[in-house]
Amino acid sequence: MKNKFNRLSLAVAIAAAAFTSQAHAGGYQINEQSVSGQGYGHAGRSSNVNDATIVFGNPAGMSFLDRAQVTAGGTYLNVNTDIKNAEYTPTLPGTGGSTSEGDMVPGTLIPFAFYAHPVNDQLAFGFGVYAPFGSKTEYEDSFAGRTFGTRTEVTVMSAQPTVSYRFNEQWAVGAGVSYNRVDGKLYRNAPAAPGVELDSRVEGDDEAWGYNLGVIYQPIPETTLGLTYRSKVSYTLEGDFRATAPDGSIASRPVDTPMGTVQVPLQDKASLDLTTPETVNFSITQQMSDNLKLMAGASWARWSRFDKILVEGENLGEITNEPQNYSNAWAFAVGGEYQLNPQLALRAGVTIDNTPTNDIDRSVRIPSDDRRIFSIGAGWSPTDDLTLDLAYSYLTERGTRIEQGGPTDPRGQFGADYKNEAHGFGAQLTYRF
């Protein structure tokens, strides 16, 4: 019996943990760190200062707030996937599933909280806790491609202290450091013999630091330009994997040694050195009238850093070396906000989010492609101290074809057409001191 199943499982698990992180330009990066921003499609992420969520959007923006405030909320994501024309050809007879029915992505609530405190007209401090990345896919037991993946769950939480300084009426800068923790789980069914599949599970975590920089330029009071840079983050993920037989015992494989052939348990520790890419966001906010402002923005991620997955085991040495060949990715957004009256603001936006993935390496773990996001929102301020923001987003992805494995792959050969869509319902509360 070959150990290719645990090698591939670990690689994909760690890759899923990392790449559901900073790459929402295709993948499952989370953009939900601001419900007020969600309402206009995050078009003014780096330039529009609404509330304390600017701690994430652009640290320089804190110095444009007139007083201390706290913003907390969350977005509930409901993702639906339509899988058609699923075909599975086993390499080992009697392995693999037969259907592609069921909801593969459970609904998830993504929370966040931010605090911003202007010390004086120039200096401000802030702090944020948020989820920059996250993913969960869980297929039915009978899923046709279960030998390639049954469950992937990744949670990334970040804590970010931030400071900003405003030089004058036109210029402000800001900087923050982020502490990031990644926890990931990966399950799949691994063919071991005709009619026998092993339950292969991988769990791993890591902690790493990053930083972000921001600048805001306001040439005239009606025009605000914002630029934000988020650094690459280097991880060394350490994980445990094991494969259990149908009776619940740890599976093993034969290994030739000078003393003869011995059975080695299929469990080990492994690690992966990984660098997530740096990202840049630029946006402009233009006050068109007393009631209307328009926003436009662009984001870039240096995904060309992700060219392969190299996983090394504590006892096995190099476990896998898989090419990925991601491309740098862009996202673009336009949006607007209309102040209907002193208490109520209405918002809308459209986002084009391009994927860094390619048709050859795309997998059942992250079966995503180019996406379009349509958003609406509103902000209600019953008093000068309190604002309630609500938003709704509809995400639709271009249909894509997943092809994995082959005639000699012990996992078999799987192919299916995927079409993803998602609904995001957000709410946040801001209180000003």
CSV table of C-alpha atoms in Angstrom, one decimal:
chain,number,residue,atom,x,y,z
A,1,MET,CA,0.0,0.0,0.0
A,2,LYS,CA,1.4,3.4,-1.0
A,3,ASN,CA,1.5,6.4,1.3
A,4,LYS,CA,0.5,8.9,-1.4
A,5,PHE,CA,-2.8,9.5,0.3
A,6,ASN,CA,-1.4,11.0,3.5
A,7,ARG,CA,1.2,13.0,1.6
A,8,LEU,CA,-1.4,14.7,-0.6
A,9,SER,CA,-3.8,15.2,2.3
A,10,LEU,CA,-1.3,17.1,4.3
A,11,ALA,CA,-0.3,19.2,1.4
A,12,VAL,CA,-3.8,20.2,0.5
A,13,ALA,CA,-4.8,20.7,4.2
A,14,ILE,CA,-2.0,23.2,4.8
A,15,ALA,CA,-2.5,24.8,1.5
A,16,ALA,CA,-6.2,25.3,2.2
A,17,ALA,CA,-5.3,26.8,5.6
A,18,ALA,CA,-3.0,29.3,4.0
A,19,PHE,CA,-4.7,30.1,0.8
A,20,THR,CA,-8.1,30.7,2.3
A,21,SER,CA,-6.2,33.5,3.9
A,22,GLN,CA,-5.0,36.6,2.2
A,23,ALA,CA,-6.2,35.8,-1.3
A,24,HIS,CA,-9.8,36.6,-1.6
A,25,ALA,CA,-9.1,37.4,-5.2
A,26,GLY,CA,-10.2,33.9,-6.0
A,27,GLY,CA,-10.0,31.4,-3.0
A,28,TYR,CA,-11.8,31.9,0.2
A,29,GLN,CA,-10.2,35.0,1.8
A,30,ILE,CA,-12.7,36.8,4.0
A,31,ASN,CA,-13.5,40.4,3.2
A,32,GLU,CA,-16.0,40.7,6.0
A,33,GLN,CA,-14.2,43.1,8.4
A,34,SER,CA,-16.7,46.0,7.9
A,35,VAL,CA,-20.5,45.9,7.4
A,36,SER,CA,-20.5,49.6,6.5
A,37,GLY,CA,-17.9,48.9,3.9
A,38,GLN,CA,-19.8,45.8,2.7
A,39,GLY,CA,-22.7,48.0,1.8
A,40,TYR,CA,-20.7,49.7,-1.0
A,41,GLY,CA,-18.7,46.6,-2.0
A,42,HIS,CA,-15.6,47.7,0.0
A,43,ALA,CA,-15.0,50.2,-2.9
A,44,GLY,CA,-13.6,52.8,-0.5
A,45,ARG,CA,-11.8,50.4,1.8
A,46,SER,CA,-8.6,52.6,2.0
A,47,SER,CA,-10.2,56.0,1.7
A,48,ASN,CA,-13.7,56.2,3.2
A,49,VAL,CA,-13.6,56.8,6.9
A,50,ASN,CA,-17.0,55.8,8.5
A,51,ASP,CA,-16.2,54.2,11.8
A,52,ALA,CA,-13.6,52.2,13.7
A,53,THR,CA,-13.4,49.5,11.0
A,54,ILE,CA,-10.9,51.8,9.3
A,55,VAL,CA,-8.4,50.2,11.7
A,56,PHE,CA,-8.4,47.3,9.2
A,57,GLY,CA,-9.1,49.2,6.0
A,58,ASN,CA,-6.4,51.9,6.4
A,59,PRO,CA,-4.7,52.6,9.7
A,60,ALA,CA,-4.0,56.2,8.6
A,61,GLY,CA,-7.8,56.9,8.6
A,62,MET,CA,-8.0,56.7,12.4
A,63,SER,CA,-6.7,60.3,12.6
A,64,PHE,CA,-9.7,61.5,10.6
A,65,LEU,CA,-12.1,60.3,13.3
A,66,ASP,CA,-13.4,63.1,15.5
A,67,ARG,CA,-13.7,61.0,18.7
A,68,ALA,CA,-13.2,57.6,20.2
A,69,GLN,CA,-15.4,54.8,19.1
A,70,VAL,CA,-15.9,51.1,19.1
A,71,THR,CA,-17.4,49.0,16.2
A,72,ALA,CA,-18.5,45.4,16.5
A,73,GLY,CA,-20.5,43.1,14.3
A,74,GLY,CA,-20.4,40.2,12.0
A,75,THR,CA,-21.5,38.8,8.6
A,76,TYR,CA,-23.4,35.5,8.2
A,77,LEU,CA,-22.3,33.7,5.0
A,78,ASN,CA,-24.6,31.2,3.3
A,79,VAL,CA,-22.7,29.5,0.4
A,80,ASN,CA,-24.4,27.3,-2.1
A,81,THR,CA,-22.7,25.0,-4.7
A,82,ASP,CA,-24.3,23.4,-7.7
A,83,ILE,CA,-22.2,20.3,-8.7
A,84,LYS,CA,-23.1,18.7,-12.0
A,85,ASN,CA,-21.8,16.0,-14.3
A,86,ALA,CA,-19.8,14.4,-11.5
A,87,GLU,CA,-17.8,11.3,-12.7
A,88,TYR,CA,-15.5,9.1,-10.7
A,89,THR,CA,-13.3,6.3,-12.0
A,90,PRO,CA,-11.6,4.3,-9.2
A,91,THR,CA,-8.1,3.0,-9.6
A,92,LEU,CA,-8.9,0.4,-6.8
A,93,PRO,CA,-12.3,-1.3,-7.4
A,94,GLY,CA,-15.0,-0.6,-4.9
A,95,THR,CA,-13.6,2.8,-3.7
A,96,GLY,CA,-14.9,6.3,-4.1
A,97,GLY,CA,-18.4,7.7,-3.9
A,98,SER,CA,-21.4,7.8,-6.3
A,99,THR,CA,-23.2,11.1,-5.9
A,100,SER,CA,-22.6,14.8,-5.6
A,101,GLU,CA,-25.7,15.9,-3.7
A,102,GLY,CA,-25.8,17.9,-0.5
A,103,ASP,CA,-24.7,21.3,0.8
A,104,MET,CA,-20.9,21.3,1.0
A,105,VAL,CA,-20.5,24.6,2.8
A,106,PRO,CA,-22.3,25.1,6.1
A,107,GLY,CA,-23.4,28.6,7.0
A,108,THR,CA,-20.9,30.5,9.0
A,109,LEU,CA,-20.9,33.7,11.1
A,110,ILE,CA,-17.7,35.9,10.8
A,111,PRO,CA,-17.3,38.3,13.7
A,112,PHE,CA,-15.1,41.4,14.2
A,113,ALA,CA,-14.5,44.2,16.7
A,114,PHE,CA,-12.5,47.4,16.4
A,115,TYR,CA,-11.6,50.3,18.7
A,116,ALA,CA,-10.2,53.7,17.6
A,117,HIS,CA,-9.1,56.4,19.9
A,118,PRO,CA,-8.0,59.9,18.6
A,119,VAL,CA,-5.6,61.2,21.3
A,120,ASN,CA,-5.5,64.7,19.7
A,121,ASP,CA,-5.9,66.3,16.3
A,122,GLN,CA,-2.8,64.5,15.0
A,123,LEU,CA,-2.3,61.2,16.9
A,124,ALA,CA,-4.6,58.2,17.2
A,125,PHE,CA,-4.4,54.6,18.4
A,126,GLY,CA,-6.6,51.6,17.6
A,127,PHE,CA,-7.0,47.9,18.0
A,128,GLY,CA,-8.8,45.2,16.0
A,129,VAL,CA,-9.8,41.6,16.3
A,130,TYR,CA,-11.0,40.0,13.1
A,131,ALA,CA,-11.0,36.9,10.8
A,132,PRO,CA,-9.0,37.6,7.6
A,133,PHE,CA,-9.3,34.1,6.4
A,134,GLY,CA,-11.7,31.2,6.8
A,135,SER,CA,-13.1,28.2,5.0
A,136,LYS,CA,-15.3,25.2,5.6
A,137,THR,CA,-16.3,22.6,3.1
A,138,GLU,CA,-18.0,19.4,4.1
A,139,TYR,CA,-19.3,16.9,1.5
A,140,GLU,CA,-21.9,14.2,1.9
A,141,ASP,CA,-20.5,10.7,2.8
A,142,SER,CA,-21.4,9.5,-0.7
A,143,PHE,CA,-19.7,12.4,-2.5
A,144,ALA,CA,-18.2,11.1,-5.8
A,145,GLY,CA,-14.9,12.8,-5.1
A,146,ARG,CA,-14.5,11.8,-1.5
A,147,THR,CA,-11.1,10.3,-2.1
A,148,PHE,CA,-9.9,13.8,-2.9
A,149,GLY,CA,-11.6,15.5,0.0
A,150,THR,CA,-14.5,15.2,2.4
A,151,ARG,CA,-14.0,18.1,4.9
A,152,THR,CA,-11.8,21.1,5.1
A,153,GLU,CA,-12.1,23.6,8.0
A,154,VAL,CA,-9.8,26.5,8.4
A,155,THR,CA,-10.1,29.3,11.0
A,156,VAL,CA,-7.7,32.3,11.1
A,157,MET,CA,-8.0,35.0,13.7
A,158,SER,CA,-5.9,38.2,13.9
A,159,ALA,CA,-5.3,40.8,16.5
A,160,GLN,CA,-3.9,44.2,15.3
A,161,PRO,CA,-2.7,47.2,17.4
A,162,THR,CA,-2.5,50.3,15.2
A,163,VAL,CA,-1.2,53.9,15.3
A,164,SER,CA,-1.8,56.8,13.0
A,165,TYR,CA,-0.4,60.4,12.7
A,166,ARG,CA,-1.9,63.3,10.8
A,167,PHE,CA,0.6,65.8,9.6
A,168,ASN,CA,-1.8,68.4,8.4
A,169,GLU,CA,-5.2,68.7,6.7
A,170,GLN,CA,-4.0,66.8,3.7
A,171,TRP,CA,-1.7,64.0,4.8
A,172,ALA,CA,-1.9,61.2,7.3
A,173,VAL,CA,0.0,57.9,7.8
A,174,GLY,CA,-0.6,54.8,9.8
A,175,ALA,CA,0.9,51.5,10.7
A,176,GLY,CA,-0.1,48.3,12.5
A,177,VAL,CA,1.2,44.9,13.4
A,178,SER,CA,-0.9,41.8,13.3
A,179,TYR,CA,-0.7,38.6,15.3
A,180,ASN,CA,-2.2,35.7,13.3
A,181,ARG,CA,-3.3,32.3,14.4
A,182,VAL,CA,-4.2,29.5,11.9
A,183,ASP,CA,-6.1,26.3,12.8
A,184,GLY,CA,-7.0,23.8,10.1
A,185,LYS,CA,-8.6,20.4,9.7
A,186,LEU,CA,-8.7,18.2,6.7
A,187,TYR,CA,-10.5,14.9,6.1
A,188,ARG,CA,-10.7,12.6,3.2
A,189,ASN,CA,-11.2,8.9,2.3
A,190,ALA,CA,-8.0,7.3,1.1
A,191,PRO,CA,-8.2,4.1,-1.1
A,192,ALA,CA,-6.0,1.4,0.5
A,193,ALA,CA,-7.1,-1.8,-1.2
A,194,PRO,CA,-10.1,-2.9,-3.4
A,195,GLY,CA,-13.2,-2.1,-1.4
A,196,VAL,CA,-11.2,-0.5,1.5
A,197,GLU,CA,-10.9,3.2,2.3
A,198,LEU,CA,-9.0,4.7,5.1
A,199,ASP,CA,-10.2,7.7,7.1
A,200,SER,CA,-7.3,10.2,6.6
A,201,ARG,CA,-7.4,13.2,8.9
A,202,VAL,CA,-5.0,16.1,9.2
A,203,GLU,CA,-4.9,18.9,11.8
A,204,GLY,CA,-2.4,21.7,12.1
A,205,ASP,CA,-1.8,25.2,13.4
A,206,ASP,CA,0.7,28.0,13.5
A,207,GLU,CA,1.2,31.6,14.7
A,208,ALA,CA,2.9,34.4,12.7
A,209,TRP,CA,3.3,38.1,12.6
A,210,GLY,CA,2.7,40.6,9.9
A,211,TYR,CA,2.3,44.3,9.5
A,212,ASN,CA,0.3,46.9,7.5
A,213,LEU,CA,1.0,50.5,6.4
A,214,GLY,CA,-1.4,53.1,5.2
A,215,VAL,CA,-1.5,56.7,3.8
A,216,ILE,CA,-4.3,59.1,3.2
A,217,TYR,CA,-4.1,62.2,1.0
A,218,GLN,CA,-6.9,64.7,0.9
A,219,PRO,CA,-5.9,67.4,-1.8
A,220,ILE,CA,-9.3,69.1,-1.2
A,221,PRO,CA,-11.9,68.4,1.4
A,222,GLU,CA,-14.1,66.7,-1.2
A,223,THR,CA,-11.5,64.2,-2.4
A,224,THR,CA,-9.8,61.5,-0.4
A,225,LEU,CA,-7.2,59.1,-1.7
A,226,GLY,CA,-6.1,56.1,0.3
A,227,LEU,CA,-3.4,53.5,-0.1
A,228,THR,CA,-2.8,50.4,2.1
A,229,TYR,CA,-0.1,47.8,2.1
A,230,ARG,CA,-0.4,44.5,4.0
A,231,SER,CA,2.8,42.5,4.3
A,232,LYS,CA,3.5,39.0,3.4
A,233,VAL,CA,3.2,36.6,6.3
A,234,SER,CA,5.6,33.7,6.8
A,235,TYR,CA,4.4,30.6,8.5
A,236,THR,CA,5.9,27.3,9.4
A,237,LEU,CA,2.8,25.1,9.8
A,238,GLU,CA,3.2,22.0,11.9
A,239,GLY,CA,0.6,19.3,11.6
A,240,ASP,CA,-0.3,15.8,12.7
A,241,PHE,CA,-1.9,13.3,10.3
A,242,ARG,CA,-3.2,9.8,10.8
A,243,ALA,CA,-5.1,7.3,8.7
A,244,THR,CA,-7.5,4.8,10.4
A,245,ALA,CA,-8.8,1.6,9.0
A,246,PRO,CA,-12.6,0.8,8.9
A,247,ASP,CA,-12.3,-0.9,12.3
A,248,GLY,CA,-10.9,2.3,13.9
A,249,SER,CA,-7.3,1.1,14.2
A,250,ILE,CA,-4.3,3.1,12.9
A,251,ALA,CA,-3.5,1.9,9.4
A,252,SER,CA,0.1,1.0,8.4
A,253,ARG,CA,2.1,0.4,5.3
A,254,PRO,CA,5.0,-2.0,4.6
A,255,VAL,CA,8.6,-0.5,4.5
A,256,ASP,CA,11.7,-2.4,3.5
A,257,THR,CA,14.5,-2.1,6.1
A,258,PRO,CA,17.9,-3.8,6.5
A,259,MET,CA,16.1,-6.0,9.1
A,260,GLY,CA,13.4,-6.9,6.6
A,261,THR,CA,9.9,-5.6,5.8
A,262,VAL,CA,8.2,-3.9,8.7
A,263,GLN,CA,4.7,-2.3,9.1
A,264,VAL,CA,5.0,1.4,9.7
A,265,PRO,CA,1.9,3.2,11.3
A,266,LEU,CA,0.5,5.8,9.0
A,267,GLN,CA,0.8,8.7,11.4
A,268,ASP,CA,3.6,11.3,11.6
A,269,LYS,CA,4.4,15.0,12.1
A,270,ALA,CA,5.0,17.2,9.1
A,271,SER,CA,5.7,20.8,8.4
A,272,LEU,CA,5.4,23.3,5.6
A,273,ASP,CA,7.2,26.7,5.1
A,274,LEU,CA,4.7,29.0,3.6
A,275,THR,CA,4.6,32.7,2.7
A,276,THR,CA,1.3,34.3,2.0
A,277,PRO,CA,1.5,37.2,-0.5
A,278,GLU,CA,1.6,40.9,0.2
A,279,THR,CA,-1.4,42.9,-0.9
A,280,VAL,CA,-2.0,46.5,-1.9
A,281,ASN,CA,-5.3,48.4,-1.9
A,282,PHE,CA,-5.9,51.8,-3.4
A,283,SER,CA,-9.2,53.6,-3.3
A,284,ILE,CA,-10.7,57.1,-3.9
A,285,THR,CA,-13.7,58.7,-2.2
A,286,GLN,CA,-15.3,61.7,-3.9
A,287,GLN,CA,-17.9,63.8,-2.2
A,288,MET,CA,-20.2,64.7,-5.1
A,289,SER,CA,-22.6,66.8,-3.1
A,290,ASP,CA,-23.8,67.3,0.5
A,291,ASN,CA,-25.7,64.0,0.3
A,292,LEU,CA,-23.8,61.8,-2.3
A,293,LYS,CA,-20.3,60.4,-2.3
A,294,LEU,CA,-18.9,57.9,-4.8
A,295,MET,CA,-16.0,55.4,-4.3
A,296,ALA,CA,-13.8,53.3,-6.5
A,297,GLY,CA,-11.0,50.9,-5.5
A,298,ALA,CA,-8.5,48.3,-6.7
A,299,SER,CA,-6.7,45.5,-4.8
A,300,TRP,CA,-3.7,43.5,-5.9
A,301,ALA,CA,-2.2,40.3,-4.4
A,302,ARG,CA,1.2,38.9,-5.3
A,303,TRP,CA,0.0,35.3,-5.6
A,304,SER,CA,2.9,34.4,-7.9
A,305,ARG,CA,4.7,33.6,-4.7
A,306,PHE,CA,2.7,30.4,-4.5
A,307,ASP,CA,4.3,28.2,-7.0
A,308,LYS,CA,4.4,24.9,-5.2
A,309,ILE,CA,3.6,23.0,-2.0
A,310,LEU,CA,6.6,21.5,-0.4
A,311,VAL,CA,5.8,19.3,2.6
A,312,GLU,CA,8.4,17.6,4.7
A,313,GLY,CA,7.8,14.9,7.3
A,314,GLU,CA,9.6,14.4,10.5
A,315,ASN,CA,10.4,10.8,9.6
A,316,LEU,CA,9.6,10.6,5.9
A,317,GLY,CA,11.7,13.5,4.6
A,318,GLU,CA,10.1,15.2,1.6
A,319,ILE,CA,6.5,14.1,1.5
A,320,THR,CA,5.3,16.0,-1.5
A,321,ASN,CA,6.4,18.7,-3.9
A,322,GLU,CA,3.4,19.8,-6.0
A,323,PRO,CA,3.3,22.7,-8.5
A,324,GLN,CA,0.6,25.3,-8.0
A,325,ASN,CA,1.5,28.1,-10.4
A,326,TYR,CA,-0.8,30.8,-9.0
A,327,SER,CA,-0.9,34.1,-10.8
A,328,ASN,CA,-1.0,37.6,-9.3
A,329,ALA,CA,-4.7,38.6,-8.9
A,330,TRP,CA,-6.7,41.9,-9.1
A,331,ALA,CA,-10.0,42.9,-7.7
A,332,PHE,CA,-12.0,46.1,-8.6
A,333,ALA,CA,-14.9,47.7,-6.9
A,334,VAL,CA,-17.2,50.8,-7.4
A,335,GLY,CA,-19.8,52.0,-5.0
A,336,GLY,CA,-21.7,54.9,-3.5
A,337,GLU,CA,-23.4,56.2,-0.4
A,338,TYR,CA,-26.4,58.6,-0.3
A,339,GLN,CA,-27.4,60.4,2.9
A,340,LEU,CA,-31.1,60.3,2.7
A,341,ASN,CA,-31.6,62.3,5.9
A,342,PRO,CA,-29.4,63.0,9.0
A,343,GLN,CA,-30.3,59.6,10.4
A,344,LEU,CA,-30.2,57.3,7.3
A,345,ALA,CA,-27.5,56.6,4.7
A,346,LEU,CA,-28.1,54.2,1.8
A,347,ARG,CA,-25.3,52.3,0.1
A,348,ALA,CA,-24.6,50.1,-3.0
A,349,GLY,CA,-21.6,48.6,-4.7
A,350,VAL,CA,-20.3,46.1,-7.3
A,351,THR,CA,-17.0,44.1,-7.0
A,352,ILE,CA,-15.1,42.1,-9.7
A,353,ASP,CA,-12.9,39.6,-7.9
A,354,ASN,CA,-10.5,37.6,-10.2
A,355,THR,CA,-9.0,34.3,-9.2
A,356,PRO,CA,-5.3,33.4,-9.0
A,357,THR,CA,-6.0,29.7,-9.6
A,358,ASN,CA,-5.7,27.8,-12.8
A,359,ASP,CA,-7.8,25.1,-14.4
A,360,ILE,CA,-5.1,22.4,-14.0
A,361,ASP,CA,-4.5,22.7,-10.2
A,362,ARG,CA,-8.0,23.7,-9.0
A,363,SER,CA,-9.3,21.1,-6.5
A,364,VAL,CA,-12.5,20.0,-4.7
A,365,ARG,CA,-11.0,21.7,-1.6
A,366,ILE,CA,-11.3,25.2,-3.1
A,367,PRO,CA,-13.4,24.9,-6.3
A,368,SER,CA,-13.6,28.6,-6.9
A,369,ASP,CA,-13.2,30.9,-10.0
A,370,ASP,CA,-13.7,34.5,-10.9
A,371,ARG,CA,-16.5,36.1,-9.0
A,372,ARG,CA,-18.9,39.1,-9.1
A,373,ILE,CA,-20.3,40.6,-5.9
A,374,PHE,CA,-23.4,42.9,-5.7
A,375,SER,CA,-24.0,44.7,-2.4
A,376,ILE,CA,-26.5,47.0,-0.8
A,377,GLY,CA,-26.6,48.5,2.7
A,378,ALA,CA,-27.8,51.1,5.1
A,379,GLY,CA,-26.6,53.0,8.1
A,380,TRP,CA,-29.1,54.3,10.7
A,381,SER,CA,-28.0,56.8,13.4
A,382,PRO,CA,-30.8,57.4,15.9
A,383,THR,CA,-28.4,59.6,17.9
A,384,ASP,CA,-25.0,61.2,17.2
A,385,ASP,CA,-23.4,58.5,19.4
A,386,LEU,CA,-24.9,55.4,17.9
A,387,THR,CA,-25.0,53.9,14.4
A,388,LEU,CA,-26.5,50.6,13.2
A,389,ASP,CA,-25.2,49.3,9.9
A,390,LEU,CA,-26.9,46.5,7.8
A,391,ALA,CA,-25.7,45.1,4.5
A,392,TYR,CA,-26.5,42.3,2.1
A,393,SER,CA,-24.2,40.9,-0.6
A,394,TYR,CA,-24.8,38.4,-3.4
A,395,LEU,CA,-21.8,36.6,-4.8
A,396,THR,CA,-21.8,34.6,-8.0
A,397,GLU,CA,-18.9,32.8,-9.5
A,398,ARG,CA,-18.1,31.7,-13.0
A,399,GLY,CA,-18.8,28.0,-13.5
A,400,THR,CA,-15.6,25.9,-13.4
A,401,ARG,CA,-14.6,22.4,-14.2
A,402,ILE,CA,-12.6,20.3,-11.6
A,403,GLU,CA,-10.4,17.5,-12.9
A,404,GLN,CA,-8.3,15.6,-10.5
A,405,GLY,CA,-6.3,12.4,-10.5
A,406,GLY,CA,-5.8,9.9,-13.3
A,407,PRO,CA,-5.7,6.2,-14.3
A,408,THR,CA,-2.6,5.5,-12.2
A,409,ASP,CA,-3.5,7.8,-9.3
A,410,PRO,CA,-4.4,5.6,-6.2
A,411,ARG,CA,-7.1,8.2,-5.4
A,412,GLY,CA,-8.8,7.5,-8.8
A,413,GLN,CA,-10.0,10.0,-11.3
A,414,PHE,CA,-12.7,12.7,-10.6
A,415,GLY,CA,-14.3,15.3,-12.7
A,416,ALA,CA,-17.3,17.6,-12.1
A,417,ASP,CA,-18.7,21.0,-13.0
A,418,TYR,CA,-19.0,23.5,-10.1
A,419,LYS,CA,-21.0,26.7,-9.8
A,420,ASN,CA,-20.8,28.6,-6.6
A,421,GLU,CA,-22.9,31.4,-5.2
A,422,ALA,CA,-23.1,33.0,-1.7
A,423,HIS,CA,-25.4,35.3,0.3
A,424,GLY,CA,-23.9,37.5,3.0
A,425,PHE,CA,-26.0,39.2,5.7
A,426,GLY,CA,-24.1,41.7,7.8
A,427,ALA,CA,-24.9,43.8,10.9
A,428,GLN,CA,-22.6,46.0,13.0
A,429,LEU,CA,-23.0,48.5,15.8
A,430,THR,CA,-20.8,51.6,16.4
A,431,TYR,CA,-20.8,53.6,19.6
A,432,ARG,CA,-18.9,56.9,19.9
A,433,PHE,CA,-17.6,58.2,23.2
